[in-house]
Coordinates of C-alpha atoms and ligand atoms in Angstrom, one line a residue:
M24 CA 208.2 89.7 88.3
K25 CA 207.2 86.7 86.0
A26 CA 206.8 83.7 88.4
I27 CA 208.0 80.4 87.3
T28 CA 206.2 77.9 89.5
R29 CA 205.8 74.1 89.4
F30 CA 203.4 71.4 90.4
A31 CA 205.5 68.3 91.3
P32 CA 203.3 65.5 92.3
S33 CA 204.7 62.0 93.0
P34 CA 202.7 59.4 90.9
T35 CA 201.7 57.2 94.0
G36 CA 197.9 57.3 93.5
Y37 CA 195.2 59.7 92.5
I38 CA 195.4 63.5 93.4
H39 CA 193.1 63.9 96.4
I40 CA 191.3 67.0 97.3
G41 CA 193.9 67.9 99.9
N42 CA 196.7 68.1 97.4
V43 CA 195.2 70.1 94.6
R44 CA 195.8 73.5 95.9
S45 CA 199.5 72.8 95.3
A46 CA 198.7 72.8 91.6
I47 CA 196.0 75.6 91.8
Y48 CA 198.2 78.3 93.6
P49 CA 201.2 77.8 91.4
Y50 CA 198.9 78.1 88.4
L51 CA 197.2 81.2 89.5
L52 CA 200.5 82.9 90.3
A53 CA 202.1 81.9 87.1
K54 CA 199.1 83.2 84.9
Q55 CA 198.8 86.4 87.0
T56 CA 202.5 87.4 86.3
G57 CA 202.7 86.2 82.8
G58 CA 205.1 83.6 83.9
K59 CA 204.7 79.7 83.6
M60 CA 203.7 76.7 85.5
I61 CA 205.7 73.6 85.1
L62 CA 204.4 70.1 85.6
R63 CA 207.1 67.8 86.8
I64 CA 206.6 64.2 87.9
E65 CA 208.5 63.2 90.9
D66 CA 208.6 59.4 90.3
T67 CA 212.0 58.5 92.0
D68 CA 210.5 56.7 94.8
R69 CA 210.1 53.5 92.9
E70 CA 208.5 51.5 95.6
R71 CA 205.6 54.0 95.9
Y72 CA 205.2 54.4 92.2
V73 CA 201.7 53.5 91.0
E74 CA 201.0 52.6 87.3
G75 CA 198.6 55.0 85.7
A76 CA 198.9 57.6 88.4
T77 CA 200.5 60.1 86.0
E78 CA 197.7 60.0 83.5
L79 CA 195.4 60.5 86.4
I80 CA 197.2 63.6 87.5
E81 CA 197.3 65.1 84.0
D82 CA 193.5 64.2 83.5
T83 CA 192.8 66.0 86.8
L84 CA 194.7 69.1 85.9
K85 CA 193.1 69.2 82.5
W86 CA 189.7 68.9 83.8
L87 CA 190.2 71.7 86.2
G88 CA 191.6 73.9 83.4
L89 CA 195.1 74.1 84.9
D90 CA 197.0 73.8 81.8
W91 CA 200.7 73.5 82.4
D92 CA 203.1 75.6 80.2
E93 CA 205.9 72.9 80.4
G94 CA 205.9 69.3 81.2
P95 CA 204.7 65.9 80.1
I96 CA 202.7 66.0 76.9
V97 CA 203.3 69.6 76.1
G98 CA 207.2 69.3 76.4
G99 CA 209.4 72.3 76.9
P100 CA 213.1 73.4 77.0
N101 CA 213.7 71.4 80.3
E102 CA 212.8 68.0 79.1
P103 CA 212.4 65.4 80.3
Y104 CA 209.9 66.2 83.1
F105 CA 209.9 62.8 84.6
Q106 CA 212.6 62.8 87.4
S107 CA 213.3 59.0 86.7
E108 CA 214.5 60.0 83.3
R109 CA 216.9 62.7 84.8
K110 CA 219.0 60.3 86.9
E111 CA 222.3 61.2 85.3
L112 CA 221.7 64.8 86.1
Y113 CA 221.3 64.4 89.8
L114 CA 224.4 62.2 89.7
E115 CA 226.4 64.9 88.0
W116 CA 225.3 67.6 90.6
A117 CA 226.1 65.1 93.5
K118 CA 229.5 64.5 92.1
K119 CA 230.2 68.2 92.0
L120 CA 229.3 68.4 95.6
I121 CA 231.7 65.5 96.3
A122 CA 234.4 67.5 94.3
S123 CA 233.8 70.5 96.5
G124 CA 234.0 68.6 99.6
R125 CA 230.2 69.0 100.4
A126 CA 229.1 65.5 100.0
Y127 CA 230.5 62.1 100.3
A128 CA 230.0 58.4 99.3
D129 CA 228.8 56.5 102.2
P130 CA 229.8 52.8 102.4
T131 CA 228.1 52.2 105.8
P132 CA 225.9 49.2 105.7
S133 CA 222.3 49.7 106.7
E134 CA 222.6 47.5 109.7
K135 CA 225.3 49.6 111.1
I136 CA 223.0 52.6 110.8
D137 CA 220.3 50.8 112.5
E138 CA 222.7 50.2 115.3
Y139 CA 223.7 54.0 115.5
R140 CA 219.9 54.6 115.8
R141 CA 219.4 52.1 118.6
E142 CA 222.2 53.4 120.5
C143 CA 221.0 57.0 120.3
S144 CA 217.4 56.0 121.3
A145 CA 218.9 53.9 124.3
A146 CA 221.0 57.1 125.3
K147 CA 217.8 59.3 124.8
K148 CA 219.9 61.4 122.3
P149 CA 218.5 62.7 119.0
F150 CA 219.9 60.6 116.1
L151 CA 222.0 62.8 113.7
Y152 CA 224.0 61.1 111.0
R153 CA 226.5 63.7 111.0
D154 CA 227.8 62.3 114.3
H155 CA 228.4 59.1 112.6
R156 CA 229.8 60.1 109.3
P157 CA 232.5 57.8 107.9
E158 CA 236.1 59.1 108.5
N159 CA 237.6 58.3 105.1
P160 CA 234.8 58.0 102.6
P161 CA 235.8 55.9 99.6
E162 CA 235.5 57.0 95.9
W163 CA 231.8 56.8 94.9
E164 CA 230.7 53.7 93.0
P165 CA 227.2 52.6 91.8
G166 CA 225.2 51.1 94.7
M167 CA 226.5 53.4 97.2
P168 CA 224.5 56.3 98.6
I169 CA 225.7 59.9 98.5
R170 CA 225.3 62.1 101.4
F171 CA 225.5 65.7 101.9
L172 CA 228.1 66.9 104.2
T173 CA 226.4 69.5 106.3
V174 CA 227.8 72.5 108.2
P175 CA 225.5 72.9 111.1
K176 CA 224.4 76.5 111.8
E177 CA 221.5 78.6 112.4
Y178 CA 219.2 79.5 109.6
E179 CA 216.7 82.4 109.1
W180 CA 214.4 82.6 106.1
H181 CA 211.1 84.0 105.1
D182 CA 208.2 81.9 104.1
E183 CA 205.6 83.7 102.1
V184 CA 202.8 82.2 104.2
M185 CA 204.4 81.2 107.4
G186 CA 206.3 84.4 107.9
D187 CA 209.8 84.7 109.4
M188 CA 211.5 81.4 110.4
H189 CA 214.4 80.6 112.5
T190 CA 216.1 77.3 113.3
G191 CA 219.0 76.1 115.3
P192 CA 221.8 73.9 114.0
E193 CA 220.3 70.7 115.5
V194 CA 218.1 70.4 112.5
L195 CA 220.8 70.2 110.0
D196 CA 221.9 66.7 109.0
D197 CA 223.9 64.7 106.2
I198 CA 220.8 64.0 104.3
I199 CA 221.0 61.4 101.5
L200 CA 221.3 62.8 98.1
I201 CA 221.5 59.7 95.9
K202 CA 220.1 56.4 97.2
R203 CA 221.6 53.0 96.9
D204 CA 219.4 52.3 93.9
G205 CA 220.9 55.2 92.1
Y206 CA 217.8 57.4 92.3
P207 CA 217.9 60.7 93.9
T208 CA 215.9 61.6 97.0
Y209 CA 213.1 64.1 96.9
N210 CA 215.4 66.3 99.0
F211 CA 218.1 66.6 96.4
A212 CA 216.1 66.1 93.1
H213 CA 213.7 68.9 93.6
I214 CA 216.6 71.4 94.4
V215 CA 218.4 70.3 91.2
D216 CA 215.2 70.5 89.1
D217 CA 214.0 73.7 90.6
A218 CA 217.4 75.3 89.8
E219 CA 217.7 73.8 86.2
M220 CA 214.0 74.8 85.5
G221 CA 214.4 78.3 86.8
V222 CA 211.7 78.0 89.4
T223 CA 211.1 81.3 91.2
H224 CA 208.4 80.2 93.7
V225 CA 208.5 76.9 95.5
M226 CA 204.8 76.1 96.6
R227 CA 204.2 73.0 98.4
G228 CA 202.5 71.5 101.4
V229 CA 203.7 72.7 104.8
E230 CA 205.1 69.1 105.6
Y231 CA 208.3 70.2 103.9
L232 CA 208.7 73.3 106.2
S233 CA 210.8 71.3 108.8
S234 CA 213.2 70.0 106.0
T235 CA 213.7 73.5 104.8
P236 CA 216.9 74.4 106.7
N237 CA 218.5 71.3 104.9
Y238 CA 217.4 72.7 101.6
L239 CA 218.8 76.1 102.4
A240 CA 222.1 74.5 103.2
L241 CA 222.0 72.7 99.9
Y242 CA 221.2 76.0 98.0
E243 CA 224.3 77.5 99.7
A244 CA 226.5 74.6 99.0
L245 CA 225.5 74.5 95.4
G246 CA 225.8 78.3 95.1
L247 CA 222.1 78.8 94.3
E248 CA 219.9 81.6 95.0
R249 CA 217.0 80.8 97.3
P250 CA 213.7 80.7 95.4
K251 CA 210.7 82.1 97.2
L252 CA 209.3 79.6 99.6
V253 CA 205.6 79.2 100.1
S254 CA 204.3 76.6 102.4
L255 CA 200.7 75.7 102.0
P256 CA 199.0 74.7 105.3
H257 CA 197.1 71.5 105.5
I258 CA 193.5 71.1 104.6
L259 CA 191.8 69.7 107.8
A260 CA 189.4 66.9 108.0
P261 CA 185.7 67.9 108.4
S262 CA 186.1 67.4 112.4
G263 CA 189.0 67.2 114.7
N264 CA 192.3 68.7 114.3
K265 CA 193.8 66.3 111.8
K266 CA 194.8 66.6 108.1
L267 CA 192.3 65.6 105.6
G268 CA 193.0 62.0 104.6
K269 CA 191.4 59.4 102.5
R270 CA 189.5 58.1 105.4
D271 CA 187.7 61.4 106.0
G272 CA 186.3 61.2 102.6
A273 CA 189.2 62.8 100.7
K274 CA 188.1 61.5 97.5
S275 CA 190.0 62.0 94.3
V276 CA 189.1 65.1 92.3
T277 CA 188.0 62.9 89.4
E278 CA 185.5 61.0 91.5
Y279 CA 183.8 64.3 92.4
R280 CA 183.7 64.9 88.6
D281 CA 182.0 61.6 88.1
D282 CA 179.6 62.4 90.8
G283 CA 178.5 65.4 88.9
V284 CA 180.6 68.2 90.4
I285 CA 181.6 70.6 87.7
A286 CA 185.1 71.8 87.1
E287 CA 184.4 75.6 87.8
A288 CA 182.9 74.9 91.1
M289 CA 185.7 72.5 92.2
L290 CA 188.3 75.0 91.1
N291 CA 186.5 77.7 92.9
Y292 CA 186.0 75.8 96.2
L293 CA 189.5 74.5 96.5
A294 CA 191.2 77.9 95.5
C295 CA 189.0 79.6 98.3
L296 CA 189.9 76.9 100.9
G297 CA 192.5 78.8 102.9
W298 CA 192.6 81.9 100.6
N299 CA 190.2 84.9 100.1
D300 CA 190.6 88.3 98.6
G301 CA 189.3 90.1 101.6
T302 CA 185.8 90.6 100.3
E303 CA 182.6 88.6 100.7
Q304 CA 182.7 87.3 97.2
E305 CA 182.3 83.6 97.0
L306 CA 181.9 82.7 93.4
Y307 CA 185.0 83.4 91.3
T308 CA 185.8 82.4 87.6
K309 CA 189.2 81.1 86.8
E310 CA 189.9 84.5 85.3
E311 CA 188.8 86.3 88.5
L312 CA 191.0 84.0 90.5
I313 CA 194.0 84.7 88.4
E314 CA 193.3 88.5 88.8
K315 CA 192.7 88.5 92.5
F316 CA 195.0 85.7 93.8
S317 CA 197.8 86.8 96.2
L318 CA 200.3 85.0 98.3
A319 CA 199.9 87.3 101.1
R320 CA 196.3 86.3 101.5
I321 CA 196.9 82.6 101.8
Q322 CA 195.9 81.6 105.4
N323 CA 198.7 80.2 107.6
S324 CA 196.5 77.8 109.4
G325 CA 194.7 74.8 108.0
A326 CA 191.5 75.3 106.3
R327 CA 188.6 72.9 107.0
Y328 CA 187.2 70.7 104.2
D329 CA 183.5 71.0 103.9
E330 CA 181.8 68.9 101.3
T331 CA 178.5 70.6 102.0
K332 CA 179.9 73.9 101.1
L333 CA 181.4 72.4 97.9
F334 CA 177.9 71.0 96.8
W335 CA 176.4 74.4 97.6
M336 CA 179.0 76.1 95.5
N337 CA 178.4 73.5 92.8
G338 CA 174.6 74.3 92.7
Q339 CA 175.5 78.0 92.5
W340 CA 177.8 77.1 89.6
I341 CA 175.1 75.0 87.8
R342 CA 172.7 78.0 88.0
R343 CA 175.3 80.5 86.8
I344 CA 176.2 78.4 83.9
C345 CA 172.6 78.0 82.8
D346 CA 171.8 81.6 83.4
T347 CA 174.8 83.1 81.6
Q348 CA 175.5 80.5 78.9
G349 CA 172.1 79.0 78.4
V350 CA 170.4 75.7 79.0
R351 CA 171.9 74.0 76.1
A352 CA 175.4 74.7 77.5
L353 CA 174.5 73.3 80.8
Y354 CA 172.8 70.5 79.0
D355 CA 176.0 69.6 77.3
R356 CA 177.6 68.9 80.8
T357 CA 174.8 66.6 81.9
I358 CA 175.5 63.8 79.3
G359 CA 175.8 60.6 81.4
F360 CA 174.0 62.0 84.4
W361 CA 170.5 61.3 83.5
P362 CA 168.4 58.3 84.6
E363 CA 168.6 55.5 82.0
V364 CA 165.2 55.9 80.9
A365 CA 165.7 59.4 79.8
A366 CA 167.4 58.0 76.7
N367 CA 164.1 57.0 75.3
Y368 CA 163.1 60.6 74.9
P369 CA 164.3 63.3 72.5
E370 CA 167.0 65.5 73.5
D371 CA 164.8 68.5 73.5
Y372 CA 162.6 67.1 76.1
R373 CA 165.5 66.4 78.3
V374 CA 166.7 70.2 77.8
K375 CA 163.0 71.2 78.7
V376 CA 163.2 69.2 81.9
L377 CA 166.7 70.6 82.8
S378 CA 165.5 74.1 82.3
I379 CA 162.9 73.8 84.9
I380 CA 164.9 71.7 87.4
Y381 CA 168.4 73.1 87.3
D382 CA 168.1 75.5 90.0
R383 CA 167.6 72.7 92.4
L384 CA 170.5 70.6 91.6
K385 CA 173.5 70.4 93.8
T386 CA 175.3 67.9 91.6
L387 CA 174.6 66.8 88.0
S388 CA 174.1 63.4 89.4
D389 CA 171.0 64.7 91.2
L390 CA 169.3 64.6 87.8
R391 CA 169.2 60.7 88.2
E392 CA 166.9 60.8 91.2
M393 CA 165.1 64.0 90.7
T394 CA 163.8 63.6 87.1
T395 CA 162.7 60.0 86.9
Y396 CA 159.1 60.9 86.9
F397 CA 159.5 63.0 83.8
F398 CA 160.4 59.7 81.9
V399 CA 158.4 57.0 83.5
D400 CA 154.9 56.9 85.1
P401 CA 155.4 56.6 88.8
A402 CA 153.8 53.7 90.6
V403 CA 150.6 54.7 92.2
E404 CA 150.8 54.4 96.0
I405 CA 147.6 55.6 97.6
D406 CA 149.2 55.7 101.0
A407 CA 151.5 58.4 99.8
V408 CA 148.4 60.5 98.8
V409 CA 146.2 59.9 101.7
G410 CA 149.1 60.0 104.2
N411 CA 150.4 63.3 102.9
K412 CA 150.7 65.8 105.6
F413 CA 148.6 68.3 103.9
L414 CA 146.0 65.8 102.8
K415 CA 145.7 63.9 106.1
K416 CA 142.6 66.0 107.0
M417 CA 140.6 64.9 104.0
S418 CA 138.7 61.7 103.7
E419 CA 139.4 59.4 100.7
A420 CA 136.1 60.4 99.3
E421 CA 137.0 64.0 99.3
I422 CA 140.3 63.4 97.7
E423 CA 138.6 61.5 95.0
S424 CA 136.2 64.1 94.3
L425 CA 138.7 66.9 94.5
L426 CA 140.8 64.9 91.9
K427 CA 137.9 64.8 89.6
V428 CA 137.3 68.5 89.8
V429 CA 141.1 69.0 89.0
I430 CA 140.9 66.6 86.0
R431 CA 137.8 68.3 84.5
K432 CA 139.4 71.8 84.9
L433 CA 142.8 70.7 83.2
S434 CA 141.0 68.8 80.6
D435 CA 139.3 72.1 79.6
V436 CA 142.8 73.8 79.3
Q437 CA 143.1 74.5 75.5
E438 CA 146.6 76.1 75.3
W439 CA 148.9 73.8 77.5
N440 CA 151.6 76.2 78.5
A441 CA 153.0 77.4 81.9
N442 CA 150.9 80.7 81.8
K443 CA 147.5 79.0 81.0
L444 CA 148.2 76.3 83.5
Q445 CA 148.9 78.9 86.2
E446 CA 145.6 80.5 85.5
A447 CA 143.8 77.2 85.6
L448 CA 145.4 76.3 88.9
N449 CA 144.5 79.8 90.3
E450 CA 140.8 79.3 89.2
L451 CA 140.9 75.9 90.8
L452 CA 141.8 77.4 94.2
A453 CA 139.1 80.0 94.0
E454 CA 136.5 77.3 92.9
T455 CA 137.4 74.6 95.4
G456 CA 138.2 77.0 98.4
K457 CA 141.2 74.8 99.2
K458 CA 144.5 76.0 100.3
P459 CA 147.4 76.0 97.9
A460 CA 149.3 73.6 100.0
E461 CA 146.3 71.1 99.9
L462 CA 145.3 71.5 96.3
F463 CA 148.9 71.7 94.8
S464 CA 150.3 68.9 97.0
L465 CA 147.6 66.6 95.7
I466 CA 148.2 67.4 92.1
R467 CA 151.9 67.2 92.6
I468 CA 151.8 63.8 94.4
A469 CA 149.4 62.3 92.0
V470 CA 151.5 63.4 89.0
T471 CA 155.1 62.8 90.3
F472 CA 154.9 60.7 93.6
A473 CA 158.1 62.6 94.4
A474 CA 158.9 64.7 97.5
F475 CA 159.9 67.7 95.4
S476 CA 159.2 69.0 91.9
P477 CA 159.7 72.3 90.2
A478 CA 156.8 74.8 90.2
L479 CA 153.7 72.9 89.4
N480 CA 152.6 74.8 86.4
L481 CA 156.1 74.2 84.8
T482 CA 156.0 70.5 85.8
L483 CA 152.7 70.0 84.2
D484 CA 153.7 72.0 81.2
V485 CA 156.8 69.8 80.4
L486 CA 154.9 66.6 81.2
G487 CA 152.2 67.5 78.8
K488 CA 148.5 67.3 78.9
D489 CA 148.1 63.6 78.1
V490 CA 150.5 62.4 80.6
T491 CA 149.2 64.8 83.2
L492 CA 145.6 63.6 82.8
A493 CA 146.5 60.0 82.5
R494 CA 148.4 60.1 85.8
L495 CA 145.7 62.1 87.6
N496 CA 143.0 59.5 86.3
A497 CA 145.2 56.6 87.5
V498 CA 145.1 57.9 91.0
A499 CA 141.4 58.7 91.0
R500 CA 140.7 55.2 89.8
A501 CA 142.9 53.6 92.5
I502 CA 141.4 55.6 95.3
Ligands
LIG613 N1 206.8 65.2 95.1 C1 206.3 66.0 96.3 C2 204.9 65.5 96.7 O1 204.2 65.0 95.8 C3 206.3 67.4 95.8 C4 206.7 68.4 96.8 C5 207.0 69.7 96.0 O2 206.2 70.2 95.4 O3 208.2 70.0 96.1 O4 204.6 65.8 97.8

């Protein structure tokens, strides 16, 4: 069965991490079945509308590689894809329901509704609008809400993730279809659009599960076939039992992009948050996800968001890209993530630096901190040398003479490359009788003044002979 799915965000701000799976899973299912994914912008809540949010949504989807088959920009047979431009259609559908006796124009002023609410709460009774439905509803005219006329009864349905569901008549109410401002509610608009657009699978956050009986009542009243319903559990905050919110670091997807997370890793991480294919596999390409995805393996409990895991996965993906597509391909993704001073060096040099450091990166922006010493001479801090945990046992005089031995040896290296440098370093170990931790720490600190560096021979190779010797000499002089 070709699945027609949709991602139907409301443009109320950026898409945060917790919401993206509602785009990823519909995309995967559509691609897997040769169907299509529709992007529909649900912008009927004019009070929550945020200028620019639609572009941000489009940008996020494009970056993640979730190309929609129908929707804004690409168009399609169901245009327009902005609900605010489909107002007439919803009104037509609502009028059909009025005509069939399943909806009514509601002239009740809001103050009166508030009063009903207060009375119910004083009497400790649940508030149901259907108990207060106007007796003789007037003809509809603009400015008047249209409400569904519900017929309370039990409902049973199957949710692809939550299983078999059952509710009593108490959850059915006369929900608003068209608001006073003429815009439809989400509750009504999505039913109309899903039907008009031929959506077969409604995949959305579990927060809509409790309203589902009202949607089922609407499908019935409209004579529509029920689509498959797929409720996606919340993504949980890193601790506690609450939904991941902006306060728990639920950044926008594009913020992670700007921090140096790569799209493949983000897609992989989010797709596997609450879904697995039953194996131990952790890294999936988009194509593999399309092939392996299944509704049946979406977890029905909330998955916990774990940024550390995301960064780990990002590191894995950085390696994978370099190892499978080559360092140049990875380099192309690093533009904008280098320390500013790197711009003074030729691209080939940056590529060389990348080729020895990429396997230590968790995000591309780590380049900023981790590579500075490849581009500027570090400030000489003698305390960092003599205070180093491997060098503490040596006196300053010992360190100085050891440095001199190192300088002499490295000055004699004719062919400055990683192999020859490794040979020279090994000879130095033999000649000085020092432990690798002592000798190599001393050289590493004197040359980089950084906590970590790639393998010493590789680092020295990339820095070059002149720079290496100049830095060693600067430390020797300062001691
Ligand atoms: N506009 C709704 C939201 O952003 C979409 C729910 C749905 O996918 O139907 O939460």
